[in-house]
Coordinates of C-alpha atoms in Angstrom, one line a residue:
Chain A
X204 CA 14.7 -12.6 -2.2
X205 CA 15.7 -16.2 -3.3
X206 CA 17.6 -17.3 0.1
X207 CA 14.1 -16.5 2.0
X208 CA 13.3 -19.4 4.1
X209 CA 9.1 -20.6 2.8
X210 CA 6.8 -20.0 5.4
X211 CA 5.1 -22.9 6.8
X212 CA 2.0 -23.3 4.6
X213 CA -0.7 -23.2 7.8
X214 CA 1.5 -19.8 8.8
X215 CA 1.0 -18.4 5.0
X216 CA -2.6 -18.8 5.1
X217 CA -3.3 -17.3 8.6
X218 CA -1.9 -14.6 6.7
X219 CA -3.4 -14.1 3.6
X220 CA -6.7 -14.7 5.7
X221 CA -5.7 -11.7 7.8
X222 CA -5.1 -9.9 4.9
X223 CA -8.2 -10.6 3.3
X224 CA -9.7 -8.6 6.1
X225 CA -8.2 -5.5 5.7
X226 CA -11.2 -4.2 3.9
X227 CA -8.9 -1.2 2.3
X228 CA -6.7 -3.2 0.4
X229 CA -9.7 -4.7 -1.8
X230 CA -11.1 -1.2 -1.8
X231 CA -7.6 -0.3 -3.3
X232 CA -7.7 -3.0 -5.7
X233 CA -4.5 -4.8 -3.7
X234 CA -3.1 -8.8 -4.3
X235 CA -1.1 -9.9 -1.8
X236 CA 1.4 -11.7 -4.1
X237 CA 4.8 -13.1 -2.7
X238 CA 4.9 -14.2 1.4
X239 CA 8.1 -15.4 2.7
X240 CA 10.1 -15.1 6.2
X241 CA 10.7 -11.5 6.4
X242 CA 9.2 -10.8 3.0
X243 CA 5.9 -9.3 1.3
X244 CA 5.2 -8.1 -1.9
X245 CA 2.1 -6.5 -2.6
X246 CA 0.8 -5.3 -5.9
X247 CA -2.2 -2.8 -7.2
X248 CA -2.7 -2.2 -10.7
X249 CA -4.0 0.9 -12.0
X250 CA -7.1 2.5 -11.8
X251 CA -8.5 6.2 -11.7
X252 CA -9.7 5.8 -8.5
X253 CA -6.2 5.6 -7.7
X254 CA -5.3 8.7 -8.5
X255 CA -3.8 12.3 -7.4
X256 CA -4.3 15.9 -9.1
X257 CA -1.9 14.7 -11.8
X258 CA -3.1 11.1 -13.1
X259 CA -0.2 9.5 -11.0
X260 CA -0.6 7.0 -8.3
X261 CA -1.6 9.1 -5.2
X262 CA 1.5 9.0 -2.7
X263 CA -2.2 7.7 -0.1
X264 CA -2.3 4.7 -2.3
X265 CA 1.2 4.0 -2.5
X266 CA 1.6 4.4 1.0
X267 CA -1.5 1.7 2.2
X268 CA 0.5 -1.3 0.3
X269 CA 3.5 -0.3 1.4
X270 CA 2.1 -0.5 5.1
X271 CA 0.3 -3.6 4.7
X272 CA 3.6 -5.0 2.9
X273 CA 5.8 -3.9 6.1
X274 CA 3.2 -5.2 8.8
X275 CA 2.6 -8.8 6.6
X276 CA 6.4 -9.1 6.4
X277 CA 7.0 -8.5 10.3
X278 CA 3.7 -11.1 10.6
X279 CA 5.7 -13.7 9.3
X280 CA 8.2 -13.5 12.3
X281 CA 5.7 -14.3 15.0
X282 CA 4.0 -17.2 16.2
X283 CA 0.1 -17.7 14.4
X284 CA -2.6 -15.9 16.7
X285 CA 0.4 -12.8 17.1
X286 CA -1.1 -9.6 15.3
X287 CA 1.1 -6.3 14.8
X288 CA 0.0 -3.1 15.0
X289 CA 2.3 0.3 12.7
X290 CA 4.2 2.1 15.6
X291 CA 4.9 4.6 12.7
X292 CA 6.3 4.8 9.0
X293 CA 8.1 7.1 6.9
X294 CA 8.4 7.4 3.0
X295 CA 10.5 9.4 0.7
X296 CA 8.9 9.6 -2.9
X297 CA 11.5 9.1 -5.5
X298 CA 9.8 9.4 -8.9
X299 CA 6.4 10.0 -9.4
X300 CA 4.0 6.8 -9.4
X301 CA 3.5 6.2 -12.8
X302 CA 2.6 2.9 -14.4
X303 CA 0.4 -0.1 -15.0
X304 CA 0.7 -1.3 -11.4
X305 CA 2.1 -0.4 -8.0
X306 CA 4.3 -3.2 -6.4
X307 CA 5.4 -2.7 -3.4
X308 CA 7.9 -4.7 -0.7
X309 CA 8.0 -4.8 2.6
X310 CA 11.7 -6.7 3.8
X311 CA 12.4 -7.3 7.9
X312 CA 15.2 -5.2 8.6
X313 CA 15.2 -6.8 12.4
X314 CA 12.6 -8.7 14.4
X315 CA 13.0 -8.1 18.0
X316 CA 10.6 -9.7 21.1
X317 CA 8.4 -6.2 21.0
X318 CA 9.5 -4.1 17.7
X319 CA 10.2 -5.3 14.3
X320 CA 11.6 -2.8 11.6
X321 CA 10.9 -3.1 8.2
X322 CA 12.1 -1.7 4.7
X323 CA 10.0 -0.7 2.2
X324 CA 10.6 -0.3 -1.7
X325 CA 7.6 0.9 -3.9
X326 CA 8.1 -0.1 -7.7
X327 CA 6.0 1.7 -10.8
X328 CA 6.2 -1.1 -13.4
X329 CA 4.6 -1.0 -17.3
X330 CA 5.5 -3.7 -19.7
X331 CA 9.0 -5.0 -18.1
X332 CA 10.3 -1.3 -17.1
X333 CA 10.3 -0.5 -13.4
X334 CA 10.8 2.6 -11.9
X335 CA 11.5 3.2 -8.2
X336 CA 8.9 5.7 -6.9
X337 CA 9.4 5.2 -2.5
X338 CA 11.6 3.9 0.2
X339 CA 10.5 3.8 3.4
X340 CA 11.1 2.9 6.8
X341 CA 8.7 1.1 9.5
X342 CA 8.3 0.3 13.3
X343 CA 5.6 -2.6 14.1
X344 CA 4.8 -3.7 17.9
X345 CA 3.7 -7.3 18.1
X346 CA 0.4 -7.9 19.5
X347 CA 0.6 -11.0 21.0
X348 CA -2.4 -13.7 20.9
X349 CA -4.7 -12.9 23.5
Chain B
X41 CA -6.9 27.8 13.9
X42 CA -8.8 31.2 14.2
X43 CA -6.0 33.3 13.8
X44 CA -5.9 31.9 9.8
X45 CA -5.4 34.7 7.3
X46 CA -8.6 33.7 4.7
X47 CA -7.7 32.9 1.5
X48 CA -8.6 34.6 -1.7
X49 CA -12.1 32.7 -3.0
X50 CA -10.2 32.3 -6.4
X51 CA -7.4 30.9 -5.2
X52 CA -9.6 28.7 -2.6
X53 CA -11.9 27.5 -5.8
X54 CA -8.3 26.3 -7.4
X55 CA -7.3 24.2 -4.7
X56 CA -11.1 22.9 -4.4
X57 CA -10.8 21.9 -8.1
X58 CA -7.3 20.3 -7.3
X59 CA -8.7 18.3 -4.7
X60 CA -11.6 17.3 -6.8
X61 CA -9.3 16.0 -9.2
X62 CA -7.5 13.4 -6.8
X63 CA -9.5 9.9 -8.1
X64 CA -8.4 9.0 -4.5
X65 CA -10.0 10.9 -2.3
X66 CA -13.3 10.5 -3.9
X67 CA -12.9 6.7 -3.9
X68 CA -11.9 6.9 -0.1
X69 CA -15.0 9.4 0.4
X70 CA -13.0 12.3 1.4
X71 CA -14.4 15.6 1.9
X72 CA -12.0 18.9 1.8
X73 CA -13.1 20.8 5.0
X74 CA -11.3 24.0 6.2
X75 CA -8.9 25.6 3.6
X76 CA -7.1 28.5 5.3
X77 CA -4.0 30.2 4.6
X78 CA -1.6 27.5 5.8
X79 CA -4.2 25.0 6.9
X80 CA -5.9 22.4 5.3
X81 CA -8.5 19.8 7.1
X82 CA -10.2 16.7 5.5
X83 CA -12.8 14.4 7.1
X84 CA -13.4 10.9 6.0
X85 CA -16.7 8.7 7.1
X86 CA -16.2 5.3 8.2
X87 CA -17.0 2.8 6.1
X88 CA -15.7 -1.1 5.9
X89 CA -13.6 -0.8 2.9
X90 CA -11.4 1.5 4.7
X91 CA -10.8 -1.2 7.7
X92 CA -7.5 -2.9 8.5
X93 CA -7.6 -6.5 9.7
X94 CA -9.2 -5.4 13.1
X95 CA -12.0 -3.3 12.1
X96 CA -10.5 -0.2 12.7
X97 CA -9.4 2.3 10.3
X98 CA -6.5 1.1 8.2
X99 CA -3.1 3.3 8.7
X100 CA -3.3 3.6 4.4
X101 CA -6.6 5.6 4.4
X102 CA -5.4 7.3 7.0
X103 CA -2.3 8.6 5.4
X104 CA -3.7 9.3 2.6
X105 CA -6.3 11.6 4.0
X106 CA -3.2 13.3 5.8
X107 CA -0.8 13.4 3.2
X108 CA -3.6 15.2 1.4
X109 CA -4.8 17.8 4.2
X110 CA -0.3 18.7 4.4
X111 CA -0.2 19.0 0.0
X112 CA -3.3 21.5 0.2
X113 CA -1.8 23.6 3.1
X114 CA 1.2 24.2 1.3
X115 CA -0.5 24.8 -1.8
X116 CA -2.3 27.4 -0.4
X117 CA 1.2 29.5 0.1
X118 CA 2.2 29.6 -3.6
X119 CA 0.3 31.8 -6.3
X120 CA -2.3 29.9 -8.2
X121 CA -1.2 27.7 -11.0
X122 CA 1.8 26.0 -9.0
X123 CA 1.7 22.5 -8.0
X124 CA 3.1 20.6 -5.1
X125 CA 4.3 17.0 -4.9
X126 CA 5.1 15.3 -1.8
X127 CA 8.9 14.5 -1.0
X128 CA 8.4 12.5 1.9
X129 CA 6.2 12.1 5.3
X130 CA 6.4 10.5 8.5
X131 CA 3.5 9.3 10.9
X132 CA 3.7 8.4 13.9
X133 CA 0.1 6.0 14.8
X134 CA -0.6 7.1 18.8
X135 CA -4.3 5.4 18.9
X136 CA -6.5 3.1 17.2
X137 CA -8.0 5.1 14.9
X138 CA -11.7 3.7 15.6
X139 CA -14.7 6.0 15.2
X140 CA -17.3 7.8 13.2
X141 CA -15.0 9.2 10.9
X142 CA -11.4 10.7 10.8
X143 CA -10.9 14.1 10.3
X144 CA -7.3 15.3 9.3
X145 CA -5.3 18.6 9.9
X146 CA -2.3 20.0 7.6
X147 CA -0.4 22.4 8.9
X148 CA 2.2 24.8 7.3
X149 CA 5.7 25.3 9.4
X150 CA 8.0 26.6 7.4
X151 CA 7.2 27.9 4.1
X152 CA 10.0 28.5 1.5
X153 CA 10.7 29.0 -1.8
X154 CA 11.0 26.0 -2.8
X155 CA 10.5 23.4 -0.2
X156 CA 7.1 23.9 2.5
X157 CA 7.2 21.2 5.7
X158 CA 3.9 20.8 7.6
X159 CA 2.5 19.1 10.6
X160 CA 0.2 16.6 10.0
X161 CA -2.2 15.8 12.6
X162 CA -5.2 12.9 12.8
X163 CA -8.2 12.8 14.9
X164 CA -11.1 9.8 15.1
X165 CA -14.6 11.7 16.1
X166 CA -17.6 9.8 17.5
X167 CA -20.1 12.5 18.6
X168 CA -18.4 14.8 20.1
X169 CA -15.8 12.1 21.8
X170 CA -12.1 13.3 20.0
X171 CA -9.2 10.8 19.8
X172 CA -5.8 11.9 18.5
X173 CA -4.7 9.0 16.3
X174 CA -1.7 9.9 14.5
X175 CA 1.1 12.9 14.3
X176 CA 3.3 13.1 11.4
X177 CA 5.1 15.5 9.2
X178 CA 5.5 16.2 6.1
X179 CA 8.3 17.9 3.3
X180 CA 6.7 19.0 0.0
X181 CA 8.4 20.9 -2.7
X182 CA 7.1 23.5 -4.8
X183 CA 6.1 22.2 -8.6
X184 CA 5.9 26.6 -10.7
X185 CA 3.2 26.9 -13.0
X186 CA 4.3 25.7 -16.4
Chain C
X104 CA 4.7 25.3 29.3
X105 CA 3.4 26.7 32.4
X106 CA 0.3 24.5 32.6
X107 CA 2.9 21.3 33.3
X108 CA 2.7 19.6 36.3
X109 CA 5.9 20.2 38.7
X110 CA 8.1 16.8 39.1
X111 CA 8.4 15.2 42.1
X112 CA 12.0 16.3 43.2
X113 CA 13.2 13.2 44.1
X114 CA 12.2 12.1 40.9
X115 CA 13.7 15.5 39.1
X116 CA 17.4 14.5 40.4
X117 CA 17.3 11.0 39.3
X118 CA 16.8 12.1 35.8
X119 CA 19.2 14.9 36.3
X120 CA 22.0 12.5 37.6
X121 CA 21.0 10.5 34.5
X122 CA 21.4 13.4 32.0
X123 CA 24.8 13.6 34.0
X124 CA 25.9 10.5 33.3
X125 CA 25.9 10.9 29.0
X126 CA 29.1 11.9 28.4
X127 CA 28.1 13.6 25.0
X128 CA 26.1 15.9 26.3
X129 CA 29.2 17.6 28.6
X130 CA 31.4 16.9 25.5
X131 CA 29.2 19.0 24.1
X132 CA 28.6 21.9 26.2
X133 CA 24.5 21.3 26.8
X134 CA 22.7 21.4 29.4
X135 CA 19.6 20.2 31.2
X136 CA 17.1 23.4 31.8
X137 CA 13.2 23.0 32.6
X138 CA 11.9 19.5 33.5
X139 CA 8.5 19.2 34.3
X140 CA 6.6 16.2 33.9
X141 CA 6.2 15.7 30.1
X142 CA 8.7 18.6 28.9
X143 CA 12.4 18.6 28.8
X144 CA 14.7 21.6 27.7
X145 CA 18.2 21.2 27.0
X146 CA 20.4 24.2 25.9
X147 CA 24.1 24.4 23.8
X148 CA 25.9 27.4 23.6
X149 CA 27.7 28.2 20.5
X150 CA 31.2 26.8 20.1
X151 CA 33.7 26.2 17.0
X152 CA 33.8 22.7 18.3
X153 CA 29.9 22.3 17.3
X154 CA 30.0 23.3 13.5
X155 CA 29.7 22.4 9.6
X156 CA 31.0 23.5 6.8
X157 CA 29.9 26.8 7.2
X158 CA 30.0 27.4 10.4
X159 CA 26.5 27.0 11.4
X160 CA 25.6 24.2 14.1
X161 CA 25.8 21.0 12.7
X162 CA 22.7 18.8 12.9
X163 CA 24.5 16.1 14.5
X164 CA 24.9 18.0 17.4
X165 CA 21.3 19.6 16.9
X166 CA 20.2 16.1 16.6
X167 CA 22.1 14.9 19.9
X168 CA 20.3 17.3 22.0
X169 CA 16.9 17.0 20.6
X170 CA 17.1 13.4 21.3
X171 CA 18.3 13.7 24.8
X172 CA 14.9 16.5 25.6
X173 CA 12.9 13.9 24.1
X174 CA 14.2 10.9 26.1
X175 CA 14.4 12.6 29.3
X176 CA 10.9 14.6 28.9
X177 CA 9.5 10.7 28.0
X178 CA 11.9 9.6 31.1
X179 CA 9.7 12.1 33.3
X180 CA 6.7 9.4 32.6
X181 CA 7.7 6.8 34.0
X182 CA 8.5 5.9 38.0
X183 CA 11.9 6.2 39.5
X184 CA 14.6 3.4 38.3
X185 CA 12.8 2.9 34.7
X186 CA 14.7 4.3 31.8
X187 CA 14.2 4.7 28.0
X188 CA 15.6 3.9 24.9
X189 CA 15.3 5.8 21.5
X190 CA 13.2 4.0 19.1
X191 CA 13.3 6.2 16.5
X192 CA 13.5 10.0 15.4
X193 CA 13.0 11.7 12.5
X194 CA 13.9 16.2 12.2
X195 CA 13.3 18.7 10.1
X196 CA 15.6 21.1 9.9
X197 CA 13.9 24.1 8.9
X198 CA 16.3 27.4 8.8
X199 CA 20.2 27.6 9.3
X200 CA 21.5 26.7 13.1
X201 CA 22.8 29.9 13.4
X202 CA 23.3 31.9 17.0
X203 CA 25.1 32.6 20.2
X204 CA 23.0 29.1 21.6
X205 CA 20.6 26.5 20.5
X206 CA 17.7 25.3 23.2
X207 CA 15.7 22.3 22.3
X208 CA 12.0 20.9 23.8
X209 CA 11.1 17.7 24.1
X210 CA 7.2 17.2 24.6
X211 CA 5.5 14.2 25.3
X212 CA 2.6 13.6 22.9
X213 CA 1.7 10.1 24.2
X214 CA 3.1 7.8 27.2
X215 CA 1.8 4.4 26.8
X216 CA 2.9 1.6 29.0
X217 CA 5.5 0.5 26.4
X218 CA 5.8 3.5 23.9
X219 CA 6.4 6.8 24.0
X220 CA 5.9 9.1 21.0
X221 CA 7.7 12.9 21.5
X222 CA 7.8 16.2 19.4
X223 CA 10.9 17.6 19.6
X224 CA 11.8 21.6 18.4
X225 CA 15.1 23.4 18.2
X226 CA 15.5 27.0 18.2
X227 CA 18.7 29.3 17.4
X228 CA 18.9 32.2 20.4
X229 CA 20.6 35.7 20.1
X230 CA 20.0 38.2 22.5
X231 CA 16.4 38.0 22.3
X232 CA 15.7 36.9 18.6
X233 CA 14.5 33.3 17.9
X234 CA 14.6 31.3 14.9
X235 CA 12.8 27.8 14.2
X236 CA 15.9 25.5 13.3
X237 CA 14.4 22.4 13.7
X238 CA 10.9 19.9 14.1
X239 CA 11.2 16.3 14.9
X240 CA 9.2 13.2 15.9
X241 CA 10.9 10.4 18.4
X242 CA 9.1 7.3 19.9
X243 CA 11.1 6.0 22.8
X244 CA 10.8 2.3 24.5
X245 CA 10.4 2.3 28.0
X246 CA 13.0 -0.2 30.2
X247 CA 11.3 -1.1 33.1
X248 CA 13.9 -1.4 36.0
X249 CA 15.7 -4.8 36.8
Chain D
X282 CA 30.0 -1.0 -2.8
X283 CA 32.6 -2.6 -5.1
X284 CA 30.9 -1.2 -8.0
X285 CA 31.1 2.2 -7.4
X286 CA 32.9 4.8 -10.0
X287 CA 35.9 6.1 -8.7
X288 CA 35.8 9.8 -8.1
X289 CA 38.0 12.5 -9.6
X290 CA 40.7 13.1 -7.1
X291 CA 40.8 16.7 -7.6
X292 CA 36.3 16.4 -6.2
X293 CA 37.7 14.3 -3.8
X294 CA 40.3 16.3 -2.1
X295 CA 37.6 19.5 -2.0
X296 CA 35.0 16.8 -0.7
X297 CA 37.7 15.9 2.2
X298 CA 38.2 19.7 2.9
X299 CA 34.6 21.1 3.1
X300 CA 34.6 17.6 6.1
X301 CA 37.5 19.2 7.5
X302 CA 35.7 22.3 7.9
X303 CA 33.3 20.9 10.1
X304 CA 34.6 20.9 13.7
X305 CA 32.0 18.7 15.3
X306 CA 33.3 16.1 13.4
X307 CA 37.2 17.0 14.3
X308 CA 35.5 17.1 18.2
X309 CA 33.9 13.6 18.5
X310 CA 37.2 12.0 16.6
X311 CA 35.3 11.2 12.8
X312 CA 37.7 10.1 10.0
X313 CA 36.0 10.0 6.7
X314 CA 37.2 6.2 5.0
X315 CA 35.4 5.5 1.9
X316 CA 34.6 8.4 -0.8
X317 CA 33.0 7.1 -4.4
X318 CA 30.7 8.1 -6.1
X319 CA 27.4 7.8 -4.2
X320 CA 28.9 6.5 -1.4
X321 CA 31.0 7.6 2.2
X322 CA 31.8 5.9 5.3
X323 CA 33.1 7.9 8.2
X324 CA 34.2 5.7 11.4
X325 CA 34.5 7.3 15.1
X326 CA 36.3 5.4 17.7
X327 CA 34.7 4.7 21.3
X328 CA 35.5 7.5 24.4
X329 CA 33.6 8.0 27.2
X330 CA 32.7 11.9 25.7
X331 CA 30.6 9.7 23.4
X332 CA 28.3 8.2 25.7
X333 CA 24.8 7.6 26.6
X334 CA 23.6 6.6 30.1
X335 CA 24.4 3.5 30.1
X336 CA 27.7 3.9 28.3
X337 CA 27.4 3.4 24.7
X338 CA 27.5 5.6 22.1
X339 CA 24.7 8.3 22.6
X340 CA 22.2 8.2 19.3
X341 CA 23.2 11.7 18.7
X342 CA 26.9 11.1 18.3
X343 CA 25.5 8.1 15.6
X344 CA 23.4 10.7 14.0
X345 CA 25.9 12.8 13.6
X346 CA 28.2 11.2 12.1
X347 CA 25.0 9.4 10.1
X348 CA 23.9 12.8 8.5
X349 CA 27.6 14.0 7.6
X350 CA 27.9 10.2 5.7
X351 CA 24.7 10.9 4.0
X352 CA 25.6 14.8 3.2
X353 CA 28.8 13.5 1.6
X354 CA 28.1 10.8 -0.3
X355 CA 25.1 13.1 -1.5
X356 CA 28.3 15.7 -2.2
X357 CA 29.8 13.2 -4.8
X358 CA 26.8 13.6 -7.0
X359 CA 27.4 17.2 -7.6
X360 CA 29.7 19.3 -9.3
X361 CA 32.6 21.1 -7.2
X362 CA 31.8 24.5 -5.8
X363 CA 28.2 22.9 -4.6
X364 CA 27.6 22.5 -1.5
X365 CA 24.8 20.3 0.0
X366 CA 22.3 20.5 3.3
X367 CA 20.2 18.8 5.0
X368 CA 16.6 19.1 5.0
X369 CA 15.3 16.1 6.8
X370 CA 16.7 12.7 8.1
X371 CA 14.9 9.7 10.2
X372 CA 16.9 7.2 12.5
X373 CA 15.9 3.7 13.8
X374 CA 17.8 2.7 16.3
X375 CA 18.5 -1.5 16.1
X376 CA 20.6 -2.5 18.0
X377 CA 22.5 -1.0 21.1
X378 CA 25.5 0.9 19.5
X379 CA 28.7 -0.6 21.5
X380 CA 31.8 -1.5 20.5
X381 CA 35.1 -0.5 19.6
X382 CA 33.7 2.1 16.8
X383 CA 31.3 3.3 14.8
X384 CA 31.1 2.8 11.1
X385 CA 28.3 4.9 9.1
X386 CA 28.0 4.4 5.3
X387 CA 26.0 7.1 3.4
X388 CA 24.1 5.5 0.2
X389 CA 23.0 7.9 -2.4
X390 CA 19.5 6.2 -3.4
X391 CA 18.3 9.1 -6.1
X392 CA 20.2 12.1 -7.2
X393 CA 18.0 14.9 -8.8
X394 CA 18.7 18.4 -9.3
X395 CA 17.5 19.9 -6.4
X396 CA 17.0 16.7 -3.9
X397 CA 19.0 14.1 -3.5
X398 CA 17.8 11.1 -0.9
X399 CA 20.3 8.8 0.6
X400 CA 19.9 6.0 2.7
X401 CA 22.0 5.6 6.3
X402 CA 23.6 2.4 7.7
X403 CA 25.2 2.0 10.9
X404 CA 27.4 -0.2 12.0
X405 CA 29.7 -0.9 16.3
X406 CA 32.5 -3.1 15.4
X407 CA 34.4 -4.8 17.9
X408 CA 37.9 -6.9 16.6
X409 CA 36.1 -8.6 13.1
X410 CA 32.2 -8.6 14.9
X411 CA 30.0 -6.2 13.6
X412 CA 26.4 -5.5 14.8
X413 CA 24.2 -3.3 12.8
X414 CA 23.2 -0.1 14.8
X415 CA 20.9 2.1 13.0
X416 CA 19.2 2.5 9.4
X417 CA 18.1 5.5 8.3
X418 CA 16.8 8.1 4.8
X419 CA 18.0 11.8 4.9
X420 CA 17.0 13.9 2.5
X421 CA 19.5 16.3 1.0
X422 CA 19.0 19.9 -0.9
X423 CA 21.6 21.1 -3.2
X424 CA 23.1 24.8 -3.1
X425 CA 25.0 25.6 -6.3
X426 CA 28.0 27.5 -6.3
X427 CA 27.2 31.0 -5.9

């Protein structure tokens, strides 16, 4: 993640403005941490309202920061004023969701004029250990500024 | 949906307790609806922490709700005391998911021994007015009682 | 099915003289049954040629003609001279590919002006018996002609 | 890839037989390349039986060879006299696949007992260019030696 070009500052905080709208991720408890070209990181510490029937992250949970990682990421390819909307996003659950906090990335795999498809990686981490709990795949369509 | 095999009421009050269990769904204000042999539907009022950055529902919530509604179908094809966990799912978003509330649809396709895929389907309601909103499936595998 | 409304003809041989023109599908043995607007059936007779390890049909070529019922059902959306592209597509496979032919559907779910979004299904045939093989999801891109 | 653990060439030969046994990939001219542990790459040349519409390689023909990369990497997790299927995979498509040939690598991401998940690259390579094709997850079941 170290050869990510920054993002111009005005561009990083039309950003974190627009996700300081999405009223779900405080609801979820959700930082967006790290914002590059092609890159977002998103983290969500632990809480019971969190939760599935086991005391684990609930893969619903998981899956919001993961989405909001992927469509931030793909944000950062477009012009300010652009929005993207999820075409549609797919997630294999590795290990159960276990931890202190949730961090999740969402990487450009390729930024075309309508589509952009991202990566995402889900991370369980407590105390310096880090599990890999998802990986997921995601198509965006670029809304341009009206 | 008629055509539904009822379920046994202990077995129904397991999966109700389950569901009650899931911190999540409570903080998201999810209510279990239907529980059928092989079908599961949960609703979910609007409110604004639930929004993405346009107003509308956010895909997370969403997914949640859904990967919920495909867990409690298949759970209602193995005997009481198993589990399921989600291995993966994949939603495609067809329409803004904008109204009164969402109401969510699992449905079993293939039961097996130890795998169970469903069809996940998402509808936005406004008084009376129906949008579909989002189609996905879903691979869950089979967790015996201990 | 039968409630689908009849292409025009012209239209219905300019997608037929497209299906004509992949050269996997005649490599493969399939071809191009119902085509109404929104549906598309493809079928593949059983041959060595098409197997896996065991003997079964392989999900590649499973795969290849589920893809092509979902493009050319989405194909049936758009006017003469467009094409489409495949997105993205995700399948199930549900039970062994096993029989004297496979026939896929491809159903539109949603044509948008951009985006098309598919359900695909594959069933194993033998002299009257039917077996679920397969459930899928595709979005397509529409290519508007030059 | 250059850290992977050499297999045992006695797992590698069977690995290489159970691929001979499947004659879809003997039909649309696949070689397996690479076999290590966690990983395969399988290359298929360009012919016009592999084509789309437009004349590059059809998606299916990718997918195909996609899933078999995937199955056998998956393969070199297990111990000989297993055998492996396929219970789900998901495509994007990235780029338009055309070139000289095809080259799919199969990444094994988690190996568990009964599931293993593997992520899918795709490659058209033309004289030293290279343009990446498709990406993909595929989740695997394992079937012990009876």
């Amino acid at each position: 993640m170290t050869d990510k070009t920054p993002l111009d500052p005005a561009r990083a905080t039309a950003i974190r403005e627009n996700f300081a709208r999405q009223g779900l991720m405080t609801h979820l408890g959700a930082t967006l941490e790290t914002l590059e070209t092609g890159l977002c990181t998103i983290s969500m510490p632990f809480k019971p309202e969190l939760t599935q029937q086991r005391g684990f992250f609930h893969a619903g949970g998981l899956s919001s920061i993961a989405d909001s990682a992927g469509g931030y990421a793909g944000l950062t390819m477009h012009p300010t004023g652009d929005d993207v909307l999820t075409v549609e996003f797919k997630l294999n659950l590795l290990n159960p969701a276990q931890g202190a906090r949730l961090l999740t990335e969402g990487h450009v795999i390729k930024a075309g004029r309508t589509l952009t498809i991202c990566r995402l990686e889900v991370f369980a981490e407590t105390e310096g250990s880090r599990t890999h709990c998802a990986t997921g795949q995601q198509t965006l369509i670029r809304v341009p500024a009206a």
